[in-house]
PDB file of C-alpha atoms in Angstrom:
ATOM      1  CA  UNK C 234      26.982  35.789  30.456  1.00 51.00           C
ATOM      2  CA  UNK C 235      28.639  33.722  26.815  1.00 52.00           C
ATOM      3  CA  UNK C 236      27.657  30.782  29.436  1.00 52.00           C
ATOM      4  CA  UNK C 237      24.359  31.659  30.029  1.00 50.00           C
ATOM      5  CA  UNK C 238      24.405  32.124  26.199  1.00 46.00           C
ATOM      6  CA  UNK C 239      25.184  29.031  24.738  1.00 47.00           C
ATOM      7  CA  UNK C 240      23.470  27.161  27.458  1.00 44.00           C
ATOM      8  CA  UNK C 241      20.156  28.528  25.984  1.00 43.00           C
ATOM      9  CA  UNK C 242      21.590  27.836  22.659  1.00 42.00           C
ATOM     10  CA  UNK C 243      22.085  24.206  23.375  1.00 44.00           C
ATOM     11  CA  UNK C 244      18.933  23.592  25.544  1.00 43.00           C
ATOM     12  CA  UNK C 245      16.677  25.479  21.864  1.00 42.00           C
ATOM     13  CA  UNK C 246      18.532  23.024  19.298  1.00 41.00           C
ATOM     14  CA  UNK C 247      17.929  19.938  21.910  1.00 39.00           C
ATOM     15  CA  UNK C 248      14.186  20.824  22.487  1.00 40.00           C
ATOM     16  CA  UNK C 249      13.645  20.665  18.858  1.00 42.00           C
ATOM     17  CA  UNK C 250      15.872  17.704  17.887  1.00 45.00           C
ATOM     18  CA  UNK C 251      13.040  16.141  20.642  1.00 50.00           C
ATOM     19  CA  UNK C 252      10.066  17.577  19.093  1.00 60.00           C
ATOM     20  CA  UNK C 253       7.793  14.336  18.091  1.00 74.00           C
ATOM     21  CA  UNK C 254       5.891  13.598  15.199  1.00 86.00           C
ATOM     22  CA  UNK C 255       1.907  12.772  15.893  1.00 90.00           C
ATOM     23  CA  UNK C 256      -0.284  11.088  13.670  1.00 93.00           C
ATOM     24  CA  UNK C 257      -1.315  14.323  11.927  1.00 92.00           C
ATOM     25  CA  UNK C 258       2.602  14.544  10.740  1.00 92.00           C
ATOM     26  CA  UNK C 259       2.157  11.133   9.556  1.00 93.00           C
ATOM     27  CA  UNK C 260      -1.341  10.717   8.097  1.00 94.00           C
ATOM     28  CA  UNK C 261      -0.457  12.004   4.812  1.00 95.00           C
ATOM     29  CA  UNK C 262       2.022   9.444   4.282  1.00 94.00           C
ATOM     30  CA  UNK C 263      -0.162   6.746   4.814  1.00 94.00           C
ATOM     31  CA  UNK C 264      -2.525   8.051   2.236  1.00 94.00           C
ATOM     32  CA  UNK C 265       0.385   8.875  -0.187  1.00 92.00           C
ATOM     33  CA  UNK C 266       1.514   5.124   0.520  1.00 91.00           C
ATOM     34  CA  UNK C 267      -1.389   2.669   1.806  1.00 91.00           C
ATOM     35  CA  UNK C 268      -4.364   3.395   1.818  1.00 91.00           C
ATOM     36  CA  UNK C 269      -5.400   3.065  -1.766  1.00 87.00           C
ATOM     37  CA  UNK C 270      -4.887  -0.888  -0.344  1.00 86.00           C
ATOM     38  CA  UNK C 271      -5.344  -0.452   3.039  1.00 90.00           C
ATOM     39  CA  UNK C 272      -8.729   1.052   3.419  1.00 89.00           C
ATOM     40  CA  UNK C 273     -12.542  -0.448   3.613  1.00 85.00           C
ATOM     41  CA  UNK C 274     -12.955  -2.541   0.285  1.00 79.00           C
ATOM     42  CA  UNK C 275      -9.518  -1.759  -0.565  1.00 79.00           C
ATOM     43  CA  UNK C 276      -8.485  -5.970  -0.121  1.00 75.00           C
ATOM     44  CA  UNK C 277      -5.410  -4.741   2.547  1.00 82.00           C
ATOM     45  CA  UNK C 278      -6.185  -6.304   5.967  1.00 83.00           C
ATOM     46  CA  UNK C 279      -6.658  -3.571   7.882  1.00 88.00           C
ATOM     47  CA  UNK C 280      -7.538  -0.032   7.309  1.00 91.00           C
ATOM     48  CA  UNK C 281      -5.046   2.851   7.924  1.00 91.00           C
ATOM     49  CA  UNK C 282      -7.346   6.153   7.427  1.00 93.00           C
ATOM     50  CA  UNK C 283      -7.926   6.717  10.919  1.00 93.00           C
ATOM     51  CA  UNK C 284      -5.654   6.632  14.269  1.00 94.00           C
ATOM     52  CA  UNK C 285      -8.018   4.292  15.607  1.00 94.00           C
ATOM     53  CA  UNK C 286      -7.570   1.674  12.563  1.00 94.00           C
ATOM     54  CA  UNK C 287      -3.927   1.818  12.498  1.00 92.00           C
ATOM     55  CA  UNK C 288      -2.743   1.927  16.085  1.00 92.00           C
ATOM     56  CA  UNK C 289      -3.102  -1.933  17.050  1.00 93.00           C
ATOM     57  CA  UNK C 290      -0.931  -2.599  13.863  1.00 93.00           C
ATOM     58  CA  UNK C 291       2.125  -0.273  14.185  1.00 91.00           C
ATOM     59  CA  UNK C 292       4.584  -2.842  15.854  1.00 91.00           C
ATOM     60  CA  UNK C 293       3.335  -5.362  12.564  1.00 90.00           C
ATOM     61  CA  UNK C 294       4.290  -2.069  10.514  1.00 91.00           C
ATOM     62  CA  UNK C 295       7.593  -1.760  11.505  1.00 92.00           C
ATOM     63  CA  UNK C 296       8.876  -5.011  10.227  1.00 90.00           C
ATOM     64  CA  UNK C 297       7.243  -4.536   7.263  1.00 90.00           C
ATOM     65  CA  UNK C 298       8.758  -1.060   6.365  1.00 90.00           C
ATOM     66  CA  UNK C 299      12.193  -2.974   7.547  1.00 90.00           C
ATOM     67  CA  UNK C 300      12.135  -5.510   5.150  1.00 87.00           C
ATOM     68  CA  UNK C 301      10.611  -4.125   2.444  1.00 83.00           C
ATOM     69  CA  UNK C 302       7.360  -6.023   2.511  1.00 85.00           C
ATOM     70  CA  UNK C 303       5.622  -2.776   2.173  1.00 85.00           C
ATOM     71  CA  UNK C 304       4.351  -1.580   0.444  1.00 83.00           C
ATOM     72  CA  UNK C 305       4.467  -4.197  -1.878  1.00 81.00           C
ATOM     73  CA  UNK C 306       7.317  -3.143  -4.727  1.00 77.00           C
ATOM     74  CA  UNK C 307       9.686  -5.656  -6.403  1.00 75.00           C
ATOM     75  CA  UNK C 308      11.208  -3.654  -8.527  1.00 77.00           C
ATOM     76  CA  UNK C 309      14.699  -2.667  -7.829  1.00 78.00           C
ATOM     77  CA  UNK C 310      13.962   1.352  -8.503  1.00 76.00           C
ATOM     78  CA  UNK C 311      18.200   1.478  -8.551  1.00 80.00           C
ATOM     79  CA  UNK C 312      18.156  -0.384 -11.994  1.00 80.00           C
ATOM     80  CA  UNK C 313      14.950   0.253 -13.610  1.00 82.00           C
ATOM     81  CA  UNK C 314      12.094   2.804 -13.174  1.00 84.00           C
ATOM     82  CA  UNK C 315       8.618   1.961 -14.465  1.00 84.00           C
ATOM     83  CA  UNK C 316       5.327   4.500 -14.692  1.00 84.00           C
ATOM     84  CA  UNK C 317       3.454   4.670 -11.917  1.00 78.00           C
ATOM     85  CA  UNK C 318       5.654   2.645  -9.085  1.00 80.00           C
ATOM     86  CA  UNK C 319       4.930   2.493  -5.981  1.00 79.00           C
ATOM     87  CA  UNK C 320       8.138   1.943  -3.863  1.00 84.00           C
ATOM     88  CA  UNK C 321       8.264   4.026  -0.064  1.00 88.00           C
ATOM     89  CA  UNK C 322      10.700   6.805  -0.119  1.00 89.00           C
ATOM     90  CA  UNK C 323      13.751   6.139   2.352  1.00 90.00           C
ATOM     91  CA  UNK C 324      12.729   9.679   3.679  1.00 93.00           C
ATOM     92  CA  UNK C 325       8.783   8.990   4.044  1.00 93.00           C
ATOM     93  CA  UNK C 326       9.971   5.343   5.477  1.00 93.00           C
ATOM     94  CA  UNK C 327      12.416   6.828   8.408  1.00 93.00           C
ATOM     95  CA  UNK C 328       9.562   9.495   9.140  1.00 93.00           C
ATOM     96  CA  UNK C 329       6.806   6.700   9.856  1.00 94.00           C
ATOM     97  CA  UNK C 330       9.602   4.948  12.067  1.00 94.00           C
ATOM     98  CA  UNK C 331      10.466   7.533  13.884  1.00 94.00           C
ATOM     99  CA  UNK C 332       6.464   7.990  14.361  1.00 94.00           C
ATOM    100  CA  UNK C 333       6.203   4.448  15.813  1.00 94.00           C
ATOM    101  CA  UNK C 334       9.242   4.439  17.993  1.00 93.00           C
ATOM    102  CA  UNK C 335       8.719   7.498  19.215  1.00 92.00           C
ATOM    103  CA  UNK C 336       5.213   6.236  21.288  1.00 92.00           C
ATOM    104  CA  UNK C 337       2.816   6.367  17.679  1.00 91.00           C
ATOM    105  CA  UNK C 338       1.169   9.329  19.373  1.00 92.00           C
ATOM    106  CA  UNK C 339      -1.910  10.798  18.075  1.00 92.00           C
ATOM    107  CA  UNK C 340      -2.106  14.502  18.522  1.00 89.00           C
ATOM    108  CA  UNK C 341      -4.882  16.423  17.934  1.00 91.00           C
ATOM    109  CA  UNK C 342      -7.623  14.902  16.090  1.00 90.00           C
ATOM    110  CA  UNK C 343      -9.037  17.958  14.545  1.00 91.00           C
ATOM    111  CA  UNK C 344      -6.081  18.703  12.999  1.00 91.00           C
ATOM    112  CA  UNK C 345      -6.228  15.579  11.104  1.00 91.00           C
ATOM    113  CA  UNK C 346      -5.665  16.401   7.422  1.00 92.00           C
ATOM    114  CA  UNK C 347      -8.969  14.788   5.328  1.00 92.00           C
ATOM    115  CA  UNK C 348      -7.954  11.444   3.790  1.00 91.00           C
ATOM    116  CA  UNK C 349      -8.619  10.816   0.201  1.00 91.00           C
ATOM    117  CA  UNK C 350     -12.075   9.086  -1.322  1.00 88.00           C
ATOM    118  CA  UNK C 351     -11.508   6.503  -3.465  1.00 84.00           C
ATOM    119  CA  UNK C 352     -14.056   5.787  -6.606  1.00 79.00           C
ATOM    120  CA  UNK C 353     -15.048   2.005  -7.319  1.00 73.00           C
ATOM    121  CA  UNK C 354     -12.899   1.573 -10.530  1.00 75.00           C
ATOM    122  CA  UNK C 355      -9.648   3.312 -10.478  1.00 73.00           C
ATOM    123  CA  UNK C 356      -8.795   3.496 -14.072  1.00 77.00           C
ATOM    124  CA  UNK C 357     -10.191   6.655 -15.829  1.00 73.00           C
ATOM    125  CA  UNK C 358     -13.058   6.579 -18.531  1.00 76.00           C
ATOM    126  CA  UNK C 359     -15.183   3.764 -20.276  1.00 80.00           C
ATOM    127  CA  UNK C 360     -13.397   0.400 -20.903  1.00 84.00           C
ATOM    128  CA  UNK C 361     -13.632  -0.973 -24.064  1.00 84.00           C
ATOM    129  CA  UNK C 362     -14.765  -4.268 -23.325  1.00 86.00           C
ATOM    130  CA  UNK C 363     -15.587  -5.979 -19.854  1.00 86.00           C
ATOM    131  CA  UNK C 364     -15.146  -9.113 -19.333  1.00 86.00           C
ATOM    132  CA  UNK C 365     -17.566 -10.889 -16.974  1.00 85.00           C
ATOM    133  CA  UNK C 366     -15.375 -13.866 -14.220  1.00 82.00           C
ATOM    134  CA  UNK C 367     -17.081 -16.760 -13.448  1.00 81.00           C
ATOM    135  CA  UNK C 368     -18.349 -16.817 -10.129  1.00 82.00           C
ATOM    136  CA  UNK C 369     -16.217 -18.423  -7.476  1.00 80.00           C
ATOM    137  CA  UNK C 370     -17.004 -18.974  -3.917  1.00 80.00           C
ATOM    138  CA  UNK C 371     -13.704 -18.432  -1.500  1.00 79.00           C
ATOM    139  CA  UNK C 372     -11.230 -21.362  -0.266  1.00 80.00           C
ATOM    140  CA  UNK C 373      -9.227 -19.191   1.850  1.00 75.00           C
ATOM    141  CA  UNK C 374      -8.274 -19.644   5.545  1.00 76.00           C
ATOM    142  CA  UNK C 375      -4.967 -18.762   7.501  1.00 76.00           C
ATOM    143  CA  UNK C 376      -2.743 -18.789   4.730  1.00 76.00           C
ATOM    144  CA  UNK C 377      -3.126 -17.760   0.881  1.00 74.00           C
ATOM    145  CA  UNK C 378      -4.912 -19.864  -1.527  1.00 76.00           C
ATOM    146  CA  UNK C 379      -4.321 -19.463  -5.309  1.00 78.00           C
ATOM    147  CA  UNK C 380      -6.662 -20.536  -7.800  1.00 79.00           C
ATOM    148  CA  UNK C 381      -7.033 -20.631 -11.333  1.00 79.00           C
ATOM    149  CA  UNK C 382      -9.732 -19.420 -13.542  1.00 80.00           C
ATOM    150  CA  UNK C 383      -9.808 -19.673 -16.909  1.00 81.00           C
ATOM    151  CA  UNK C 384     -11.470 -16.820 -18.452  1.00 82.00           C
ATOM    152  CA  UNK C 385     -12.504 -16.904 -22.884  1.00 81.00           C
ATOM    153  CA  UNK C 386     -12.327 -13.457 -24.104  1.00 81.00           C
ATOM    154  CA  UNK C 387     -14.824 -12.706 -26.219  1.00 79.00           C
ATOM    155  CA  UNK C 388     -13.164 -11.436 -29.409  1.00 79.00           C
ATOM    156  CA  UNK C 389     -12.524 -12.360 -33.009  1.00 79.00           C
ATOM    157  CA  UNK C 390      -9.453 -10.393 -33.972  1.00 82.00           C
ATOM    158  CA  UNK C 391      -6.225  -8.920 -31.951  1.00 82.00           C
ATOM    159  CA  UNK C 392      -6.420  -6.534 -29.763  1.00 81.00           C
ATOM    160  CA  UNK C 393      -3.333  -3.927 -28.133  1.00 84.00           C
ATOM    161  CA  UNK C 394      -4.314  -3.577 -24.133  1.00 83.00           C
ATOM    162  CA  UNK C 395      -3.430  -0.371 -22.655  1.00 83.00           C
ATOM    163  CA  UNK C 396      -4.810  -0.908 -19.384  1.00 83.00           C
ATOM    164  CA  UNK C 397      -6.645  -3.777 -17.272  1.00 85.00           C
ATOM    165  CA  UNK C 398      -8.562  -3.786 -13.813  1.00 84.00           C
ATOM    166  CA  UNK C 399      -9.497  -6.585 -12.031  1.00 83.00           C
ATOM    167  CA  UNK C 400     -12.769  -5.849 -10.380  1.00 82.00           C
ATOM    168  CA  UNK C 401     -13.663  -8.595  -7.324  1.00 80.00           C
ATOM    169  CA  UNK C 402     -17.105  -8.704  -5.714  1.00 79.00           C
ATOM    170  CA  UNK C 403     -15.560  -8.773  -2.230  1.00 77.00           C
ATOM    171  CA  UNK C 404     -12.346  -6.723  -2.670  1.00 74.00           C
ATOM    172  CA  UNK C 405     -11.569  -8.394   1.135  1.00 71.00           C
ATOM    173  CA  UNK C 406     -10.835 -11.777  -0.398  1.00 75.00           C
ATOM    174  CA  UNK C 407      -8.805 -10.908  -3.216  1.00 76.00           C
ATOM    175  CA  UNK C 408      -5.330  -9.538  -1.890  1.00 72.00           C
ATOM    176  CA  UNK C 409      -3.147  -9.947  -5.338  1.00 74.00           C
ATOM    177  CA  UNK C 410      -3.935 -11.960  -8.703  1.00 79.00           C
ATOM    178  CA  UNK C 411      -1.630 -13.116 -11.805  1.00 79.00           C
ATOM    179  CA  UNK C 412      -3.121 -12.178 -14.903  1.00 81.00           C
ATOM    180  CA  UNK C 413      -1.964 -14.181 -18.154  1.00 80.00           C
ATOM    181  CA  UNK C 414      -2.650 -14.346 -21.777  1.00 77.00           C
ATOM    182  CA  UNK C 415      -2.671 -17.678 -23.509  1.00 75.00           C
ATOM    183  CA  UNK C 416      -3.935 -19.052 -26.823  1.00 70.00           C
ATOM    184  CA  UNK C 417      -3.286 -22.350 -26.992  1.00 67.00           C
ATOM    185  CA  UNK C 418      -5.478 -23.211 -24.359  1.00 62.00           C
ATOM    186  CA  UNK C 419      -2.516 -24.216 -22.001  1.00 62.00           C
ATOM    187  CA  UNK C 420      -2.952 -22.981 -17.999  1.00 61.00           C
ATOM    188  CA  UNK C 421       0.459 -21.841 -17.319  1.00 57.00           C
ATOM    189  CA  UNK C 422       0.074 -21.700 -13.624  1.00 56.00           C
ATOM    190  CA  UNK C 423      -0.707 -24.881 -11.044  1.00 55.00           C
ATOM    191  CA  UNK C 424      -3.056 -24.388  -8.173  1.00 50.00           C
ATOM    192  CA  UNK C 425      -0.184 -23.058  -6.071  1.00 52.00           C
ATOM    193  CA  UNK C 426       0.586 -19.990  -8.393  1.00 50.00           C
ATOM    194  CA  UNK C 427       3.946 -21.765  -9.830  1.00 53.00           C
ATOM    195  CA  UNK C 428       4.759 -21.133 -13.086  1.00 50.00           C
ATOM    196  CA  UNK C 429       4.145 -24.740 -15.479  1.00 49.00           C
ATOM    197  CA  UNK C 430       7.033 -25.508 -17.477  1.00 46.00           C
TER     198      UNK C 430
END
């Protein structure tokens, strides 16, 4: 009968160490993570608020969650923290790994948690001043393309930012941008988005 016992035992703890994670399990993480990007007009690639949108790119996923690549964090959070960082939780990380090697399956799509809205502008309240780009039609193709505009800001005395947004028409063409100050009229960046010594 103690046979019988821990035979039952063993076959309850396997069953759940087995038990599979679906994309309901996972869907929050992606919003927590990528989706303020990755998300129609959100300049990411691809779109990750539905199964659908996500499942041709999961094998692309896992070498980015591998290496770091995403979602996109430079900081080493080990030296230095900053407000508002974005870096991927080892534990949120190994749970959309486990999704992907385990099959990516989808479960039950009405049990879906909602995924989040996202307004236009993402800072909070009326800006101060806006400051209009010039317009710029795209040079992109397989591979990035930097540019540099030079943009006058139209004020007479100094100014302390607390916060900036870069707004682009197309939101798809515009994956990352280097914003700089300069007044002595110098562009400190070449065409390739090196730094000009």
């Amino acid at each position: 009968m103690k046979n019988y016992i821990y035979l039952l035992l063993a076959c309850t703890f396997s069953f759940q160490g087995f038990a599979q994670s679906t994309y309901n399990d996972i869907a929050p993480i992606l919003y927590k993570n990528c989706t303020s990007c990755h998300r129609p007009g959100g300049g990411a690639p691809f779109s990750m608020l539905t199964y659908n949108e996500i499942q041709p790119w999961t094998t692309s996923m896992i070498h980015a969650l591998q290496h770091g690549e995403m979602p996109p964090w430079g900081a080493d959070t080990s030296y230095v923290h900053f407000v508002n960082e974005r870096p991927i939780s080892q534990a949120d990380k190994d749970t959309l790994l486990a999704w992907i090697f385990g099959g990516s399956l989808e479960g039950d799509p009405n049990q879906v948690p909602p995924p989040p809205t996202y307004p236009q502008y993402q800072l909070n309240g009326t800006p101060d001043m806006i400051v209009q780009m010039p317009l710029f039609k795209s040079n992109a193709n397989t591979s990035d393309s930097y540019n540099t505009l030079v943009v006058s800001v139209p004020t007479t005395k100094s100014r302390f930012i607390r916060a900036i947004e870069l707004v682009p028409a197309d939101p798809s063409l515009v994956h990352h941008s280097l914003i700089v100050a300069e007044t002595a009229g110098k562009i400190p960046f070449d065409t390739t988005g090196q730094s000009i010594t």
